[in-house]
Amino acid sequence: MPSVYIKTYGCQMNERDSEAVSAQLVAKGYTLAASESAADVILLNTCSVRDAAEQKAIGKMRTLAAEMRRHRPEVVLGFMGCMAQSRGRELIDKLPDVDLVIGTQKFHRAADHLDEIFAGKRDKVVDVAEEQGSEATIREHVLNGIGASKPVTAFVSIMQGCNQRCTFCIVPDTRGAERSRTIADVVAECRELVARGVREITLLGQIVTSYGRREIPVRDGKSGFVQLLEAVHEIEGLERIRFTSPHPKGYGDDLVEAYARLPKLVESAHLPVQSGSDAMLKAMHRGYTREKYLGIIGKLRGVRPQMGVTTDIIVGFPGETEADFEDTLSLAREVEFDNAYIFKYSPRRETPAAEMPGQLPRAVKEERNARLLAVINEIGARRYENYVGRQAEILVEGPSKRNPARLMGRTRSNKIVVIDGSERHRGQLMDVKVTRAGSFTLYGDPAIINVE
Ligand code: SAM
């Protein structure tokens, strides 16, 4: 059977979609190639959030197409995911060597389409239609991937789509309207993962706090999302629950209170703020103010003082003045984020912000990006340094990426800790003493805890 290589751009949802497609292909008899050069099929799973991400994937496909045309013309080339969804056939018109374009509601059809291409029944396939029930098709996991031992952590997609309509964002168009899986379905998937050795699960969605808003009635004041957290929390053998990304609007008292009740829910929140200026938040259509956001952080830290908080911030949104930007700098200092992903605003087609007056030059975006990054790095370094000398519980995930001779795990607040240890520690919850802080990484010593 042919072998497939999938290269993924963008967010964790894309990583998860690629994993599910890989597992679905393996179930149909395809094999997973370790590299592009060994593959009979190369699929690029794409991101549309910024123009740079789209250009990167298009550039990569151009290089692949030229290479394959010269040396291995039989190789099947395809785009999947967000850019495939938003551009559809246009991608084949632009890059005629592309054989396959699969949208975000059609990942589960990848194997069928490839079968038809290999059987010679179809030449080119573009499948970007909407499909009812597609939110429940991202289910399979590759738990014994190429050379990988059994993973300790896993991502579970709980919903698809987004109804938020932030004025900068293309995602509602690429991912469609919000659709949630049932609680029973998500719990069944989590149970299977735990039975196969997974100890930590991250629930995934564009806006997880909107989970079940249409499908699951509020019960005892608890949203569908909180009901889901409770149900997943019941799973015996599961040690930790994370989720990403929530929306600040979704932090009702039921969710804040869930942190007090559910010990498996770890002290970590990735809470995209986008800007510290009320004028910008309004223009972005975010639905909260700076004060409201700070209030949520205060409540979360009130319940769990060790809460690690990370965020997404856009710099250079249309009309952002120096004073607006300084509001973002001051918000970053006030919250003391553990880390932040900073994005230079990128106009996306058919989004309201792309048509707004006051589009800023690239130099301004770059300068603000650099200034904000310096502040985020300074605060992050201080927060990481605070861990030194303290004890922390980590879940050991496997070899450290930078130095595979060492192990890495994460604290409940989502900080990576590198330790010395052996394979038998994988999957263990371990108390370590943090001995040193590097750049957004901690170094720990389990032995020191043991002798004390
Ligand atoms: N759903 C999450 C939310 O908005 O709360 C985040 C999902 S989005 C895929 C990841 C991040 O990309 C956003 O939080 C935002 O900071 C950034 N982003 C989205 N559209 C952008 C644009 N047009 N230009 C720059 N950054 C953008």
PDB file of C-alpha atoms in Angstrom, residues 139-427:
ATOM      1  CA  ARG A 139     -11.591  10.586  16.587  1.00  0.00           C
ATOM      2  CA  GLU A 140      -8.769   8.194  15.743  1.00  0.00           C
ATOM      3  CA  HIS A 141      -5.330   8.434  17.321  1.00  0.00           C
ATOM      4  CA  VAL A 142      -1.902   7.245  16.270  1.00  0.00           C
ATOM      5  CA  LEU A 143      -0.690   5.855  19.543  1.00  0.00           C
ATOM      6  CA  ASN A 144       2.221   3.938  18.072  1.00  0.00           C
ATOM      7  CA  GLY A 145       3.458   6.360  15.418  1.00  0.00           C
ATOM      8  CA  ILE A 146       6.741   6.039  13.612  1.00  0.00           C
ATOM      9  CA  GLY A 147       9.371   5.212  16.198  1.00  0.00           C
ATOM     10  CA  ALA A 148       7.216   6.660  18.979  1.00  0.00           C
ATOM     11  CA  SER A 149       6.556   4.916  22.250  1.00  0.00           C
ATOM     12  CA  LYS A 150       3.128   5.135  23.754  1.00  0.00           C
ATOM     13  CA  PRO A 151       2.229   8.775  24.361  1.00  0.00           C
ATOM     14  CA  VAL A 152       1.354   9.970  27.831  1.00  0.00           C
ATOM     15  CA  THR A 153      -0.632  13.006  26.667  1.00  0.00           C
ATOM     16  CA  ALA A 154      -3.287  13.319  23.975  1.00  0.00           C
ATOM     17  CA  PHE A 155      -5.484  15.939  22.324  1.00  0.00           C
ATOM     18  CA  VAL A 156      -9.204  15.344  21.910  1.00  0.00           C
ATOM     19  CA  SER A 157     -11.231  17.465  19.514  1.00  0.00           C
ATOM     20  CA  ILE A 158     -14.557  18.268  21.192  1.00  0.00           C
ATOM     21  CA  MET A 159     -16.071  20.591  18.579  1.00  0.00           C
ATOM     22  CA  GLN A 160     -15.516  22.221  15.222  1.00  0.00           C
ATOM     23  CA  GLY A 161     -16.131  25.728  13.952  1.00  0.00           C
ATOM     24  CA  CYS A 162     -16.524  29.166  15.464  1.00  0.00           C
ATOM     25  CA  ASN A 163     -19.438  31.628  15.665  1.00  0.00           C
ATOM     26  CA  GLN A 164     -17.521  34.459  17.287  1.00  0.00           C
ATOM     27  CA  ARG A 165     -16.843  36.570  14.198  1.00  0.00           C
ATOM     28  CA  CYS A 166     -13.896  38.554  15.531  1.00  0.00           C
ATOM     29  CA  THR A 167     -13.359  41.176  12.850  1.00  0.00           C
ATOM     30  CA  PHE A 168      -9.762  40.071  12.151  1.00  0.00           C
ATOM     31  CA  CYS A 169     -10.363  36.352  11.895  1.00  0.00           C
ATOM     32  CA  ILE A 170     -10.906  34.048   8.919  1.00  0.00           C
ATOM     33  CA  VAL A 171     -11.587  30.939  11.038  1.00  0.00           C
ATOM     34  CA  PRO A 172     -15.432  31.093  10.947  1.00  0.00           C
ATOM     35  CA  ASP A 173     -15.114  30.799   7.157  1.00  0.00           C
ATOM     36  CA  THR A 174     -12.508  28.047   7.143  1.00  0.00           C
ATOM     37  CA  ARG A 175     -13.963  25.968   9.961  1.00  0.00           C
ATOM     38  CA  GLY A 176     -17.683  26.685   9.586  1.00  0.00           C
ATOM     39  CA  ALA A 177     -20.286  27.199  12.292  1.00  0.00           C
ATOM     40  CA  GLU A 178     -19.859  25.785  15.808  1.00  0.00           C
ATOM     41  CA  ARG A 179     -20.822  22.119  16.073  1.00  0.00           C
ATOM     42  CA  SER A 180     -20.161  20.058  19.200  1.00  0.00           C
ATOM     43  CA  ARG A 181     -19.752  16.336  19.718  1.00  0.00           C
ATOM     44  CA  THR A 182     -21.844  14.697  22.427  1.00  0.00           C
ATOM     45  CA  ILE A 183     -20.481  14.343  25.955  1.00  0.00           C
ATOM     46  CA  ALA A 184     -20.822  10.550  25.683  1.00  0.00           C
ATOM     47  CA  ASP A 185     -18.786  10.472  22.473  1.00  0.00           C
ATOM     48  CA  VAL A 186     -15.977  12.641  23.869  1.00  0.00           C
ATOM     49  CA  VAL A 187     -15.867  10.655  27.121  1.00  0.00           C
ATOM     50  CA  ALA A 188     -15.725   7.353  25.210  1.00  0.00           C
ATOM     51  CA  GLU A 189     -12.718   8.610  23.236  1.00  0.00           C
ATOM     52  CA  CYS A 190     -11.002   9.806  26.421  1.00  0.00           C
ATOM     53  CA  ARG A 191     -11.656   6.458  28.125  1.00  0.00           C
ATOM     54  CA  GLU A 192     -10.066   4.560  25.231  1.00  0.00           C
ATOM     55  CA  LEU A 193      -7.017   6.829  25.395  1.00  0.00           C
ATOM     56  CA  VAL A 194      -6.637   6.308  29.142  1.00  0.00           C
ATOM     57  CA  ALA A 195      -6.987   2.539  28.682  1.00  0.00           C
ATOM     58  CA  ARG A 196      -4.059   2.791  26.255  1.00  0.00           C
ATOM     59  CA  GLY A 197      -1.852   4.597  28.752  1.00  0.00           C
ATOM     60  CA  VAL A 198      -2.672   8.290  28.278  1.00  0.00           C
ATOM     61  CA  ARG A 199      -2.650  10.232  31.581  1.00  0.00           C
ATOM     62  CA  GLU A 200      -3.275  13.793  30.457  1.00  0.00           C
ATOM     63  CA  ILE A 201      -5.884  14.982  27.965  1.00  0.00           C
ATOM     64  CA  THR A 202      -6.202  18.401  26.342  1.00  0.00           C
ATOM     65  CA  LEU A 203      -9.715  19.159  25.104  1.00  0.00           C
ATOM     66  CA  LEU A 204      -9.525  21.079  21.845  1.00  0.00           C
ATOM     67  CA  GLY A 205     -11.760  23.488  19.975  1.00  0.00           C
ATOM     68  CA  GLN A 206     -11.640  26.923  18.347  1.00  0.00           C
ATOM     69  CA  ILE A 207     -13.535  28.246  21.369  1.00  0.00           C
ATOM     70  CA  VAL A 208     -13.941  25.373  23.813  1.00  0.00           C
ATOM     71  CA  THR A 209     -15.939  27.432  26.269  1.00  0.00           C
ATOM     72  CA  SER A 210     -18.730  27.563  23.645  1.00  0.00           C
ATOM     73  CA  TYR A 211     -18.884  23.765  23.658  1.00  0.00           C
ATOM     74  CA  GLY A 212     -22.468  22.467  23.534  1.00  0.00           C
ATOM     75  CA  ARG A 213     -23.985  25.943  23.636  1.00  0.00           C
ATOM     76  CA  ARG A 214     -26.695  24.944  21.198  1.00  0.00           C
ATOM     77  CA  GLU A 215     -26.801  21.203  21.849  1.00  0.00           C
ATOM     78  CA  ILE A 216     -26.562  20.829  25.646  1.00  0.00           C
ATOM     79  CA  PRO A 217     -28.953  22.622  28.015  1.00  0.00           C
ATOM     80  CA  VAL A 218     -27.500  24.440  31.033  1.00  0.00           C
ATOM     81  CA  ARG A 219     -27.969  22.198  34.082  1.00  0.00           C
ATOM     82  CA  ASP A 220     -27.762  23.430  37.710  1.00  0.00           C
ATOM     83  CA  GLY A 221     -26.186  26.612  36.371  1.00  0.00           C
ATOM     84  CA  LYS A 222     -23.463  24.641  34.560  1.00  0.00           C
ATOM     85  CA  SER A 223     -22.712  25.162  30.882  1.00  0.00           C
ATOM     86  CA  GLY A 224     -22.269  22.241  28.487  1.00  0.00           C
ATOM     87  CA  PHE A 225     -18.510  22.745  28.725  1.00  0.00           C
ATOM     88  CA  VAL A 226     -18.460  22.479  32.514  1.00  0.00           C
ATOM     89  CA  GLN A 227     -20.681  19.384  32.291  1.00  0.00           C
ATOM     90  CA  LEU A 228     -18.155  17.894  29.865  1.00  0.00           C
ATOM     91  CA  LEU A 229     -15.263  18.706  32.229  1.00  0.00           C
ATOM     92  CA  GLU A 230     -17.105  16.950  35.043  1.00  0.00           C
ATOM     93  CA  ALA A 231     -17.760  13.870  32.906  1.00  0.00           C
ATOM     94  CA  VAL A 232     -14.125  13.627  31.739  1.00  0.00           C
ATOM     95  CA  HIS A 233     -12.970  14.196  35.308  1.00  0.00           C
ATOM     96  CA  GLU A 234     -14.769  10.987  36.343  1.00  0.00           C
ATOM     97  CA  ILE A 235     -12.474   8.829  34.201  1.00  0.00           C
ATOM     98  CA  GLU A 236     -10.391   6.652  36.440  1.00  0.00           C
ATOM     99  CA  GLY A 237      -6.696   6.600  35.581  1.00  0.00           C
ATOM    100  CA  LEU A 238      -6.800  10.050  33.974  1.00  0.00           C
ATOM    101  CA  GLU A 239      -4.560  12.389  35.982  1.00  0.00           C
ATOM    102  CA  ARG A 240      -4.814  15.757  34.286  1.00  0.00           C
ATOM    103  CA  ILE A 241      -7.213  17.742  32.110  1.00  0.00           C
ATOM    104  CA  ARG A 242      -6.301  20.795  30.035  1.00  0.00           C
ATOM    105  CA  PHE A 243      -8.218  22.681  27.364  1.00  0.00           C
ATOM    106  CA  THR A 244      -7.499  25.180  24.631  1.00  0.00           C
ATOM    107  CA  SER A 245      -8.539  27.748  23.447  1.00  0.00           C
ATOM    108  CA  PRO A 246     -11.196  29.221  25.680  1.00  0.00           C
ATOM    109  CA  HIS A 247     -12.722  32.658  25.106  1.00  0.00           C
ATOM    110  CA  PRO A 248     -12.689  35.173  27.975  1.00  0.00           C
ATOM    111  CA  LYS A 249     -16.475  35.500  27.539  1.00  0.00           C
ATOM    112  CA  GLY A 250     -16.784  31.817  28.457  1.00  0.00           C
ATOM    113  CA  TYR A 251     -15.363  32.248  31.984  1.00  0.00           C
ATOM    114  CA  GLY A 252     -18.604  32.298  33.884  1.00  0.00           C
ATOM    115  CA  ASP A 253     -18.680  31.539  37.590  1.00  0.00           C
ATOM    116  CA  ASP A 254     -19.498  27.895  36.774  1.00  0.00           C
ATOM    117  CA  LEU A 255     -16.111  27.483  35.061  1.00  0.00           C
ATOM    118  CA  VAL A 256     -14.159  29.420  37.696  1.00  0.00           C
ATOM    119  CA  GLU A 257     -15.848  27.315  40.351  1.00  0.00           C
ATOM    120  CA  ALA A 258     -14.985  24.102  38.438  1.00  0.00           C
ATOM    121  CA  TYR A 259     -11.324  24.843  39.226  1.00  0.00           C
ATOM    122  CA  ALA A 260     -12.140  24.708  42.912  1.00  0.00           C
ATOM    123  CA  ARG A 261     -13.984  21.387  42.611  1.00  0.00           C
ATOM    124  CA  LEU A 262     -12.083  19.398  39.993  1.00  0.00           C
ATOM    125  CA  PRO A 263      -8.525  18.591  41.061  1.00  0.00           C
ATOM    126  CA  LYS A 264      -7.604  17.004  37.709  1.00  0.00           C
ATOM    127  CA  LEU A 265      -8.249  20.344  36.021  1.00  0.00           C
ATOM    128  CA  VAL A 266      -4.741  21.782  36.089  1.00  0.00           C
ATOM    129  CA  GLU A 267      -3.701  25.346  36.954  1.00  0.00           C
ATOM    130  CA  SER A 268      -3.182  26.515  33.424  1.00  0.00           C
ATOM    131  CA  ALA A 269      -5.174  28.813  31.151  1.00  0.00           C
ATOM    132  CA  HIS A 270      -4.383  29.939  27.621  1.00  0.00           C
ATOM    133  CA  LEU A 271      -6.693  32.913  27.511  1.00  0.00           C
ATOM    134  CA  PRO A 272      -6.379  34.973  24.300  1.00  0.00           C
ATOM    135  CA  VAL A 273      -6.712  38.680  25.115  1.00  0.00           C
ATOM    136  CA  GLN A 274      -5.695  40.157  21.707  1.00  0.00           C
ATOM    137  CA  SER A 275      -5.309  43.731  23.050  1.00  0.00           C
ATOM    138  CA  GLY A 276      -5.191  45.729  26.260  1.00  0.00           C
ATOM    139  CA  SER A 277      -7.108  48.655  24.747  1.00  0.00           C
ATOM    140  CA  ASP A 278     -10.895  48.823  25.066  1.00  0.00           C
ATOM    141  CA  ALA A 279     -11.148  50.676  21.749  1.00  0.00           C
ATOM    142  CA  MET A 280      -9.263  47.893  19.970  1.00  0.00           C
ATOM    143  CA  LEU A 281     -11.215  45.141  21.759  1.00  0.00           C
ATOM    144  CA  LYS A 282     -14.414  46.794  20.562  1.00  0.00           C
ATOM    145  CA  ALA A 283     -13.149  47.144  16.993  1.00  0.00           C
ATOM    146  CA  MET A 284     -12.068  43.502  17.100  1.00  0.00           C
ATOM    147  CA  HIS A 285     -15.547  42.475  18.266  1.00  0.00           C
ATOM    148  CA  ARG A 286     -14.147  40.540  21.204  1.00  0.00           C
ATOM    149  CA  GLY A 287     -17.100  41.054  23.530  1.00  0.00           C
ATOM    150  CA  TYR A 288     -15.198  41.972  26.719  1.00  0.00           C
ATOM    151  CA  THR A 289     -13.302  44.926  28.141  1.00  0.00           C
ATOM    152  CA  ARG A 290      -9.838  45.136  29.639  1.00  0.00           C
ATOM    153  CA  GLU A 291     -11.420  45.379  33.085  1.00  0.00           C
ATOM    154  CA  LYS A 292     -13.559  42.290  32.506  1.00  0.00           C
ATOM    155  CA  TYR A 293     -10.486  40.353  31.346  1.00  0.00           C
ATOM    156  CA  LEU A 294      -8.463  41.411  34.385  1.00  0.00           C
ATOM    157  CA  GLY A 295     -11.417  40.422  36.568  1.00  0.00           C
ATOM    158  CA  ILE A 296     -11.381  36.889  35.123  1.00  0.00           C
ATOM    159  CA  ILE A 297      -7.649  36.513  35.737  1.00  0.00           C
ATOM    160  CA  GLY A 298      -8.182  37.746  39.304  1.00  0.00           C
ATOM    161  CA  LYS A 299     -10.946  35.205  39.909  1.00  0.00           C
ATOM    162  CA  LEU A 300      -8.890  32.348  38.465  1.00  0.00           C
ATOM    163  CA  ARG A 301      -5.876  33.235  40.588  1.00  0.00           C
ATOM    164  CA  GLY A 302      -8.213  33.604  43.566  1.00  0.00           C
ATOM    165  CA  VAL A 303      -9.227  29.965  43.159  1.00  0.00           C
ATOM    166  CA  ARG A 304      -5.821  28.664  42.080  1.00  0.00           C
ATOM    167  CA  PRO A 305      -2.977  31.036  43.005  1.00  0.00           C
ATOM    168  CA  GLN A 306      -0.438  29.022  40.961  1.00  0.00           C
ATOM    169  CA  MET A 307      -2.468  29.440  37.759  1.00  0.00           C
ATOM    170  CA  GLY A 308      -0.171  29.714  34.730  1.00  0.00           C
ATOM    171  CA  VAL A 309      -1.630  32.185  32.238  1.00  0.00           C
ATOM    172  CA  THR A 310      -0.624  32.475  28.589  1.00  0.00           C
ATOM    173  CA  THR A 311      -2.302  34.485  25.857  1.00  0.00           C
ATOM    174  CA  ASP A 312      -2.488  35.550  22.207  1.00  0.00           C
ATOM    175  CA  ILE A 313      -1.972  39.215  21.335  1.00  0.00           C
ATOM    176  CA  ILE A 314      -2.356  40.972  17.983  1.00  0.00           C
ATOM    177  CA  VAL A 315      -0.207  44.058  17.392  1.00  0.00           C
ATOM    178  CA  GLY A 316      -0.879  46.614  14.672  1.00  0.00           C
ATOM    179  CA  PHE A 317      -4.631  46.085  14.340  1.00  0.00           C
ATOM    180  CA  PRO A 318      -6.117  48.798  12.052  1.00  0.00           C
ATOM    181  CA  GLY A 319      -6.352  52.094  13.908  1.00  0.00           C
ATOM    182  CA  GLU A 320      -4.146  50.965  16.823  1.00  0.00           C
ATOM    183  CA  THR A 321      -2.546  54.132  18.184  1.00  0.00           C
ATOM    184  CA  GLU A 322       0.623  54.328  20.254  1.00  0.00           C
ATOM    185  CA  ALA A 323      -1.641  54.846  23.307  1.00  0.00           C
ATOM    186  CA  ASP A 324      -3.670  51.695  22.448  1.00  0.00           C
ATOM    187  CA  PHE A 325      -0.458  49.740  22.121  1.00  0.00           C
ATOM    188  CA  GLU A 326       0.793  51.050  25.447  1.00  0.00           C
ATOM    189  CA  ASP A 327      -2.449  49.775  26.987  1.00  0.00           C
ATOM    190  CA  THR A 328      -1.440  46.322  25.722  1.00  0.00           C
ATOM    191  CA  LEU A 329       2.039  46.698  27.234  1.00  0.00           C
ATOM    192  CA  SER A 330       0.548  47.744  30.558  1.00  0.00           C
ATOM    193  CA  LEU A 331      -1.969  44.888  30.502  1.00  0.00           C
ATOM    194  CA  ALA A 332       0.873  42.404  29.916  1.00  0.00           C
ATOM    195  CA  ARG A 333       2.694  43.865  32.945  1.00  0.00           C
ATOM    196  CA  GLU A 334      -0.447  43.843  35.072  1.00  0.00           C
ATOM    197  CA  VAL A 335      -1.423  40.248  34.291  1.00  0.00           C
ATOM    198  CA  GLU A 336       2.178  38.999  34.310  1.00  0.00           C
ATOM    199  CA  PHE A 337       1.638  36.431  31.588  1.00  0.00           C
ATOM    200  CA  ASP A 338       3.813  33.345  31.758  1.00  0.00           C
ATOM    201  CA  ASN A 339       4.143  33.577  27.993  1.00  0.00           C
ATOM    202  CA  ALA A 340       2.334  35.062  25.006  1.00  0.00           C
ATOM    203  CA  TYR A 341       2.028  34.384  21.292  1.00  0.00           C
ATOM    204  CA  ILE A 342       2.337  37.708  19.528  1.00  0.00           C
ATOM    205  CA  PHE A 343       0.836  38.100  16.060  1.00  0.00           C
ATOM    206  CA  LYS A 344       1.396  41.005  13.684  1.00  0.00           C
ATOM    207  CA  TYR A 345      -2.037  41.854  12.294  1.00  0.00           C
ATOM    208  CA  SER A 346      -2.499  40.314   8.864  1.00  0.00           C
ATOM    209  CA  PRO A 347      -5.480  41.401   6.721  1.00  0.00           C
ATOM    210  CA  ARG A 348      -7.544  38.349   5.780  1.00  0.00           C
ATOM    211  CA  ARG A 349      -9.901  38.356   2.858  1.00  0.00           C
ATOM    212  CA  GLU A 350     -13.586  38.920   3.491  1.00  0.00           C
ATOM    213  CA  THR A 351     -12.999  39.893   7.108  1.00  0.00           C
ATOM    214  CA  PRO A 352     -14.300  43.301   8.302  1.00  0.00           C
ATOM    215  CA  ALA A 353     -10.922  44.426   9.673  1.00  0.00           C
ATOM    216  CA  ALA A 354      -9.275  44.068   6.276  1.00  0.00           C
ATOM    217  CA  GLU A 355     -11.506  46.918   5.044  1.00  0.00           C
ATOM    218  CA  MET A 356     -11.091  49.148   8.107  1.00  0.00           C
ATOM    219  CA  PRO A 357      -9.334  52.514   7.812  1.00  0.00           C
ATOM    220  CA  GLY A 358      -6.045  52.991   9.611  1.00  0.00           C
ATOM    221  CA  GLN A 359      -4.172  49.951   8.254  1.00  0.00           C
ATOM    222  CA  LEU A 360      -0.682  50.233   9.714  1.00  0.00           C
ATOM    223  CA  PRO A 361       2.619  49.934   7.884  1.00  0.00           C
ATOM    224  CA  ARG A 362       4.667  46.791   8.364  1.00  0.00           C
ATOM    225  CA  ALA A 363       7.449  48.722  10.119  1.00  0.00           C
ATOM    226  CA  VAL A 364       5.051  49.844  12.868  1.00  0.00           C
ATOM    227  CA  LYS A 365       3.804  46.287  13.400  1.00  0.00           C
ATOM    228  CA  GLU A 366       7.362  45.008  13.569  1.00  0.00           C
ATOM    229  CA  GLU A 367       8.467  47.660  15.999  1.00  0.00           C
ATOM    230  CA  ARG A 368       5.482  46.998  18.312  1.00  0.00           C
ATOM    231  CA  ASN A 369       6.013  43.260  18.006  1.00  0.00           C
ATOM    232  CA  ALA A 370       9.635  43.666  19.154  1.00  0.00           C
ATOM    233  CA  ARG A 371       8.716  45.951  22.068  1.00  0.00           C
ATOM    234  CA  LEU A 372       5.952  43.648  23.300  1.00  0.00           C
ATOM    235  CA  LEU A 373       8.161  40.594  22.895  1.00  0.00           C
ATOM    236  CA  ALA A 374      10.820  42.217  25.094  1.00  0.00           C
ATOM    237  CA  VAL A 375       8.222  42.830  27.832  1.00  0.00           C
ATOM    238  CA  ILE A 376       6.776  39.296  27.560  1.00  0.00           C
ATOM    239  CA  ASN A 377      10.279  37.787  27.713  1.00  0.00           C
ATOM    240  CA  GLU A 378      11.244  39.901  30.721  1.00  0.00           C
ATOM    241  CA  ILE A 379       8.090  38.942  32.656  1.00  0.00           C
ATOM    242  CA  GLY A 380       8.350  35.295  31.571  1.00  0.00           C
ATOM    243  CA  ALA A 381      11.981  35.091  32.724  1.00  0.00           C
ATOM    244  CA  ARG A 382      10.976  36.457  36.125  1.00  0.00           C
ATOM    245  CA  ARG A 383       8.055  34.061  36.488  1.00  0.00           C
ATOM    246  CA  TYR A 384      10.190  31.071  35.501  1.00  0.00           C
ATOM    247  CA  GLU A 385      12.981  32.186  37.847  1.00  0.00           C
ATOM    248  CA  ASN A 386      10.413  32.145  40.681  1.00  0.00           C
ATOM    249  CA  TYR A 387      10.185  28.385  40.367  1.00  0.00           C
ATOM    250  CA  VAL A 388      13.872  27.857  41.170  1.00  0.00           C
ATOM    251  CA  GLY A 389      14.307  26.176  44.538  1.00  0.00           C
ATOM    252  CA  ARG A 390      10.665  25.144  44.638  1.00  0.00           C
ATOM    253  CA  GLN A 391       9.110  21.722  44.370  1.00  0.00           C
ATOM    254  CA  ALA A 392       6.817  20.962  41.429  1.00  0.00           C
ATOM    255  CA  GLU A 393       4.817  17.988  40.288  1.00  0.00           C
ATOM    256  CA  ILE A 394       5.557  16.995  36.703  1.00  0.00           C
ATOM    257  CA  LEU A 395       4.045  14.384  34.419  1.00  0.00           C
ATOM    258  CA  VAL A 396       6.963  12.801  32.582  1.00  0.00           C
ATOM    259  CA  GLU A 397       6.159  12.738  28.860  1.00  0.00           C
ATOM    260  CA  GLY A 398       9.316  11.324  27.260  1.00  0.00           C
ATOM    261  CA  PRO A 399      12.704  12.398  25.896  1.00  0.00           C
ATOM    262  CA  SER A 400      13.493  16.108  25.827  1.00  0.00           C
ATOM    263  CA  LYS A 401      13.398  17.485  22.262  1.00  0.00           C
ATOM    264  CA  ARG A 402      16.693  19.337  22.586  1.00  0.00           C
ATOM    265  CA  ASN A 403      18.564  16.564  24.385  1.00  0.00           C
ATOM    266  CA  PRO A 404      16.937  13.142  23.939  1.00  0.00           C
ATOM    267  CA  ALA A 405      19.270  11.692  26.585  1.00  0.00           C
ATOM    268  CA  ARG A 406      17.224  13.613  29.163  1.00  0.00           C
ATOM    269  CA  LEU A 407      13.522  13.486  29.959  1.00  0.00           C
ATOM    270  CA  MET A 408      10.905  16.224  29.863  1.00  0.00           C
ATOM    271  CA  GLY A 409       7.666  16.679  31.715  1.00  0.00           C
ATOM    272  CA  ARG A 410       5.265  19.509  32.412  1.00  0.00           C
ATOM    273  CA  THR A 411       4.166  21.135  35.626  1.00  0.00           C
ATOM    274  CA  ARG A 412       0.439  21.522  36.187  1.00  0.00           C
ATOM    275  CA  SER A 413       0.916  25.175  35.181  1.00  0.00           C
ATOM    276  CA  ASN A 414       2.265  23.956  31.804  1.00  0.00           C
ATOM    277  CA  LYS A 415       5.975  24.712  32.238  1.00  0.00           C
ATOM    278  CA  ILE A 416       8.385  22.288  30.611  1.00  0.00           C
ATOM    279  CA  VAL A 417      10.836  20.754  33.098  1.00  0.00           C
ATOM    280  CA  VAL A 418      13.885  18.815  31.889  1.00  0.00           C
ATOM    281  CA  ILE A 419      15.263  16.122  34.211  1.00  0.00           C
ATOM    282  CA  ASP A 420      17.632  13.157  34.218  1.00  0.00           C
ATOM    283  CA  GLY A 421      15.755   9.893  34.279  1.00  0.00           C
ATOM    284  CA  SER A 422      15.056   6.748  32.351  1.00  0.00           C
ATOM    285  CA  GLU A 423      12.334   5.240  30.184  1.00  0.00           C
ATOM    286  CA  ARG A 424      10.633   3.724  33.218  1.00  0.00           C
ATOM    287  CA  HIS A 425       9.763   7.244  34.429  1.00  0.00           C
ATOM    288  CA  ARG A 426       7.652   7.934  31.329  1.00  0.00           C
ATOM    289  CA  GLY A 427       4.022   8.412  32.319  1.00  0.00           C
TER     290      GLY A 427
END
